Short mmCIF file of C-alpha atoms and ligand atoms in Angstrom, two decimals:
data_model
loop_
_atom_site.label_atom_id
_atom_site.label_comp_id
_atom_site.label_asym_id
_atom_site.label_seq_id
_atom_site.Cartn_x
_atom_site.Cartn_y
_atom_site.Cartn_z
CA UNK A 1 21.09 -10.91 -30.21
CA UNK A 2 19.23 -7.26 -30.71
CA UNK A 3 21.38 -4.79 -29.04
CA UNK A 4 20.84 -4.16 -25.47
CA UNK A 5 19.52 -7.51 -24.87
CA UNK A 6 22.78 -9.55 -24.28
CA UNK A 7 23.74 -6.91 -21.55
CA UNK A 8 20.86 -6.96 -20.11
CA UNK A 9 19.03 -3.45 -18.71
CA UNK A 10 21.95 -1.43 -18.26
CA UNK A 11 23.85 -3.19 -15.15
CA UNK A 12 21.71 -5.01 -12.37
CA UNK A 13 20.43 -2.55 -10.41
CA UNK A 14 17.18 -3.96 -8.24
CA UNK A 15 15.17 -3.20 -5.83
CA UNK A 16 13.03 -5.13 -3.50
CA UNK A 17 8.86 -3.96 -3.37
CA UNK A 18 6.26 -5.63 -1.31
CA UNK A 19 2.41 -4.73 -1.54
CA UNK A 20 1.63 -5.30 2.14
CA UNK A 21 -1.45 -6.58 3.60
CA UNK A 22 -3.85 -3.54 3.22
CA UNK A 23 -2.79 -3.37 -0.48
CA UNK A 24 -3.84 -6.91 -1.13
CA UNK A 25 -7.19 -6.42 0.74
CA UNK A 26 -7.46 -3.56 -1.76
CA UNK A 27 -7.27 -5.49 -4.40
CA UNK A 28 -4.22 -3.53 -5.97
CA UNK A 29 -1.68 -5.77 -6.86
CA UNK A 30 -2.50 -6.00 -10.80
CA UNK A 31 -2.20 -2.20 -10.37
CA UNK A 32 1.00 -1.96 -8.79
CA UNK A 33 2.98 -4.55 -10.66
CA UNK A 34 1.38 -2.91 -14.03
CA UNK A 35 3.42 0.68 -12.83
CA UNK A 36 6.25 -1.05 -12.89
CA UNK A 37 5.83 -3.10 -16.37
CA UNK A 38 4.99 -0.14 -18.29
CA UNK A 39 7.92 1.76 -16.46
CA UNK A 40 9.86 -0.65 -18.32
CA UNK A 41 11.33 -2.65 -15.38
CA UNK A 42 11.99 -6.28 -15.69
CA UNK A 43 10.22 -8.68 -12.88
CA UNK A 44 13.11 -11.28 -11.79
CA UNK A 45 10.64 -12.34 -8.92
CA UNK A 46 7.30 -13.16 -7.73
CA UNK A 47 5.85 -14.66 -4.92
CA UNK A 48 2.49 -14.37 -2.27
CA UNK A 49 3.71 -15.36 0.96
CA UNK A 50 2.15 -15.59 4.46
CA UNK A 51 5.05 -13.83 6.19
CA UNK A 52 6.74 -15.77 9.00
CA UNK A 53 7.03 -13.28 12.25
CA UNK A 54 10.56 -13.97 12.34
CA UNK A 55 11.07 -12.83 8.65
CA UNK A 56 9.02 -9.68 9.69
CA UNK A 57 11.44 -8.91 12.50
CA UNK A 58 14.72 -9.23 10.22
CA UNK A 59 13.34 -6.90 7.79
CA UNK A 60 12.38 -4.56 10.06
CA UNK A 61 15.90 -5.20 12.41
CA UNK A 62 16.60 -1.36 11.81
CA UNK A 63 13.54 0.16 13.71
CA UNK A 64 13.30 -2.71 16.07
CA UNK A 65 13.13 0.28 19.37
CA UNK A 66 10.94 2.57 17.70
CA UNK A 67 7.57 2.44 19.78
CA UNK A 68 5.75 1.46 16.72
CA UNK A 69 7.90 -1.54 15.84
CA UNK A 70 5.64 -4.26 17.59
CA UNK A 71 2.66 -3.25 15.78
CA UNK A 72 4.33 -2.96 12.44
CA UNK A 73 5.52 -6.44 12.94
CA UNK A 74 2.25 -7.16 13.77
CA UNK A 75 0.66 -5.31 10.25
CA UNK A 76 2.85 -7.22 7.85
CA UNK A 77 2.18 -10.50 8.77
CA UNK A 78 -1.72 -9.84 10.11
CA UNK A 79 -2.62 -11.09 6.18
CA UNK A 80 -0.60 -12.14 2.76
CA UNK A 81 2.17 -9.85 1.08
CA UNK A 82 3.09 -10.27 -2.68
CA UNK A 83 6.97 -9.90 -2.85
CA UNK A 84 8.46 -8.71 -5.82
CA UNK A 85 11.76 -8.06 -7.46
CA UNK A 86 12.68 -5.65 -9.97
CA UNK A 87 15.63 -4.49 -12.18
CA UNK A 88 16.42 -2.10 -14.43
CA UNK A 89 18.36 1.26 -14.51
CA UNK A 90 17.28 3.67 -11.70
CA UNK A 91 14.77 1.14 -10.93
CA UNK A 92 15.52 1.75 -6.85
CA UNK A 93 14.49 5.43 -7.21
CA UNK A 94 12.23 5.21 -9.70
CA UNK A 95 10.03 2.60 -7.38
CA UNK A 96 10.30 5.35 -4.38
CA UNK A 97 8.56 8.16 -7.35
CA UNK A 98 6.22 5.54 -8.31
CA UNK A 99 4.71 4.20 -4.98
CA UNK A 100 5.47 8.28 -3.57
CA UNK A 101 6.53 9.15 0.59
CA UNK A 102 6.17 6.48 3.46
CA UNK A 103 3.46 8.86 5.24
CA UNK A 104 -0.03 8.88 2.97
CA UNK A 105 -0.72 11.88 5.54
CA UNK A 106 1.49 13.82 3.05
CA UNK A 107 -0.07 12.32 -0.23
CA UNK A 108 1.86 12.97 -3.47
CA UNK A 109 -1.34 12.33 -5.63
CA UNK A 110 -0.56 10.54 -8.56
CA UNK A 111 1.47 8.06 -6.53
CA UNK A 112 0.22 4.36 -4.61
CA UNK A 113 0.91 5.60 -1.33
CA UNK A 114 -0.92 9.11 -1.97
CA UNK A 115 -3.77 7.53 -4.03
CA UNK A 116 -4.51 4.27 -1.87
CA UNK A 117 -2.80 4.91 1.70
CA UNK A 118 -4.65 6.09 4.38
CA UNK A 119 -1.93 6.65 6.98
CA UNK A 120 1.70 5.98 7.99
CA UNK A 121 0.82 2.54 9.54
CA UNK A 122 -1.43 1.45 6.48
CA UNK A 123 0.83 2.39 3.25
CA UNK A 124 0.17 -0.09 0.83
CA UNK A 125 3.65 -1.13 -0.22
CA UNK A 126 7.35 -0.98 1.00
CA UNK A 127 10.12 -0.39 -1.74
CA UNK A 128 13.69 -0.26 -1.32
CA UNK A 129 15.34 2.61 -0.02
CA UNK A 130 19.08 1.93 -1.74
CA UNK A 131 20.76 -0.11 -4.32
CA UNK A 132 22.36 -1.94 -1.21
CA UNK A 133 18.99 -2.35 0.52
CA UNK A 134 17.33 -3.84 -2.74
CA UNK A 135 19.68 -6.69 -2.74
CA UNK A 136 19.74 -7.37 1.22
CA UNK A 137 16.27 -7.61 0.86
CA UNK A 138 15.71 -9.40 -2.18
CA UNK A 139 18.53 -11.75 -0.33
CA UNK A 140 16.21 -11.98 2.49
CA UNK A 141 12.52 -12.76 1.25
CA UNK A 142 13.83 -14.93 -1.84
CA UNK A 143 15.69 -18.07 -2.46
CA UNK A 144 18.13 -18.10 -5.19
CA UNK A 145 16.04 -20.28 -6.79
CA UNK A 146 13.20 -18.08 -7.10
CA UNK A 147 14.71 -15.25 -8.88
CA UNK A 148 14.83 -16.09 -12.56
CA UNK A 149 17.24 -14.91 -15.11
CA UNK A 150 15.05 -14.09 -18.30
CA UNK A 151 15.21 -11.50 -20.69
CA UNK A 152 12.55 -9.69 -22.23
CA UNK A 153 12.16 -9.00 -26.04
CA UNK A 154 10.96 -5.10 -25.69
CA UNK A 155 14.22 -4.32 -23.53
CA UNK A 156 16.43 -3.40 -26.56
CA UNK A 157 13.55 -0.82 -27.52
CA UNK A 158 12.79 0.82 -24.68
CA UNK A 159 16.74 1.36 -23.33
CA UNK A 160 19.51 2.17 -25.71
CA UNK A 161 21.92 0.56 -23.42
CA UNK A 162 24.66 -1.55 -25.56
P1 LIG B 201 9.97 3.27 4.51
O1 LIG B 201 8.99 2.14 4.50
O2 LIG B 201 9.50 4.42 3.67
O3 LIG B 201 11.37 2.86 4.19
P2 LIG B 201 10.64 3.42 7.35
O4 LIG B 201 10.92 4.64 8.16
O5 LIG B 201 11.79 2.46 7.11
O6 LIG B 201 9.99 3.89 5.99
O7 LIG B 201 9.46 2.63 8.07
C1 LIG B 201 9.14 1.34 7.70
C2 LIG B 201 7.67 1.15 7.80
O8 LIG B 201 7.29 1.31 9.16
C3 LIG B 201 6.82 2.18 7.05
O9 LIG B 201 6.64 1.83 5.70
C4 LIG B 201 5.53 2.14 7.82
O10 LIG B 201 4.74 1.01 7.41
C5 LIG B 201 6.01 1.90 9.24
N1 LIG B 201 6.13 3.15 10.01
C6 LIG B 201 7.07 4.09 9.88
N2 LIG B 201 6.86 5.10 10.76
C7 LIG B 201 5.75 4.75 11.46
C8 LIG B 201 5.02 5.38 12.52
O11 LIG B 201 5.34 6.48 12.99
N3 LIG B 201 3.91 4.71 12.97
C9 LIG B 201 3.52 3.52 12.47
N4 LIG B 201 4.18 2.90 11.47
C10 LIG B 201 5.28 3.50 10.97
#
């Protein structure tokens, strides 16, 4: 095997991202997934899914009494979501650069949320927010049998992990 490519990308850090329902009626999945391809991440999964409300709720469990919880529950389930996984090193931050701050209110241009959100409750996409959190949620929206183990040929030239 090339180096790099029996280890894999550098360890297994991933991170969960989800272009919600405004970002499909956008049209910007291509967009968002191509960020992360030429970012040199590796996708381990892929899915569109019509989110159950109960999923909703358990991914949202931590702002379940926050006065805007029943409408968010209500916003990521009002249409399809395309749920993704991705790994690579730094991939958890690098997803919260790429897709920018939760509020488009306080665009950083340059970024999804800043370029194609309109306001806190409309933001396009949800990434991770730790290591921990990639995996609980990656746990949560896919079965092991989704995720695939693969390895790309480019990894060995774009990381110089051994
Ligand atoms: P995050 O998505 O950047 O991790 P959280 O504070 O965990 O931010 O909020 C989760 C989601 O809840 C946000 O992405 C956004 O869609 C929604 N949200 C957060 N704060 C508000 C609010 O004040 N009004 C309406 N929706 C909100």
């Amino acid at each position: 095997p090339l180096p790099g490519s029996k280890s894999g990308l550098g360890g297994s850090e991933r991170t969960y991202v989800m272009v919600k329902p405004d970002g499909l009626q956008q049209g910007l999945v291509g967009e968002i997934i191509s960020m992360f391809e030429h970012k040199g991440f590796v996708l381990k999964g892929l899915k569109l899914l019509q989110t159950p409300e109960e999923l909703a709720q358990n991914h949202y469990f931590e702002l379940k009494e926050k006065p805007f919880y029943p409408k968010l529950v209500k916003y990521i389930i009002s249409g399809p979501v395309v749920c993704m996984a991705w790994q690579g090193p730094g991939v958890v931050a690098s997803a919260r650069k790429l897709i920018g701050v939760t509020n488009p209110l306080q665009p950083e241009p340059g970024t999804i949320c800043g370029d194609f959100g309109t306001e806190v409750g409309r933001n396009v996409v949800h990434r991770s927010d730790s290591p921990e959190n990639g995996e609980r949620e990656i746990a949560l929206w896919f079965k092991d049998s989704e995720l695939v183990e693969w390895e790309q040929c480019i990894t060995p030239w774009l990381w110089s992990w051994q």
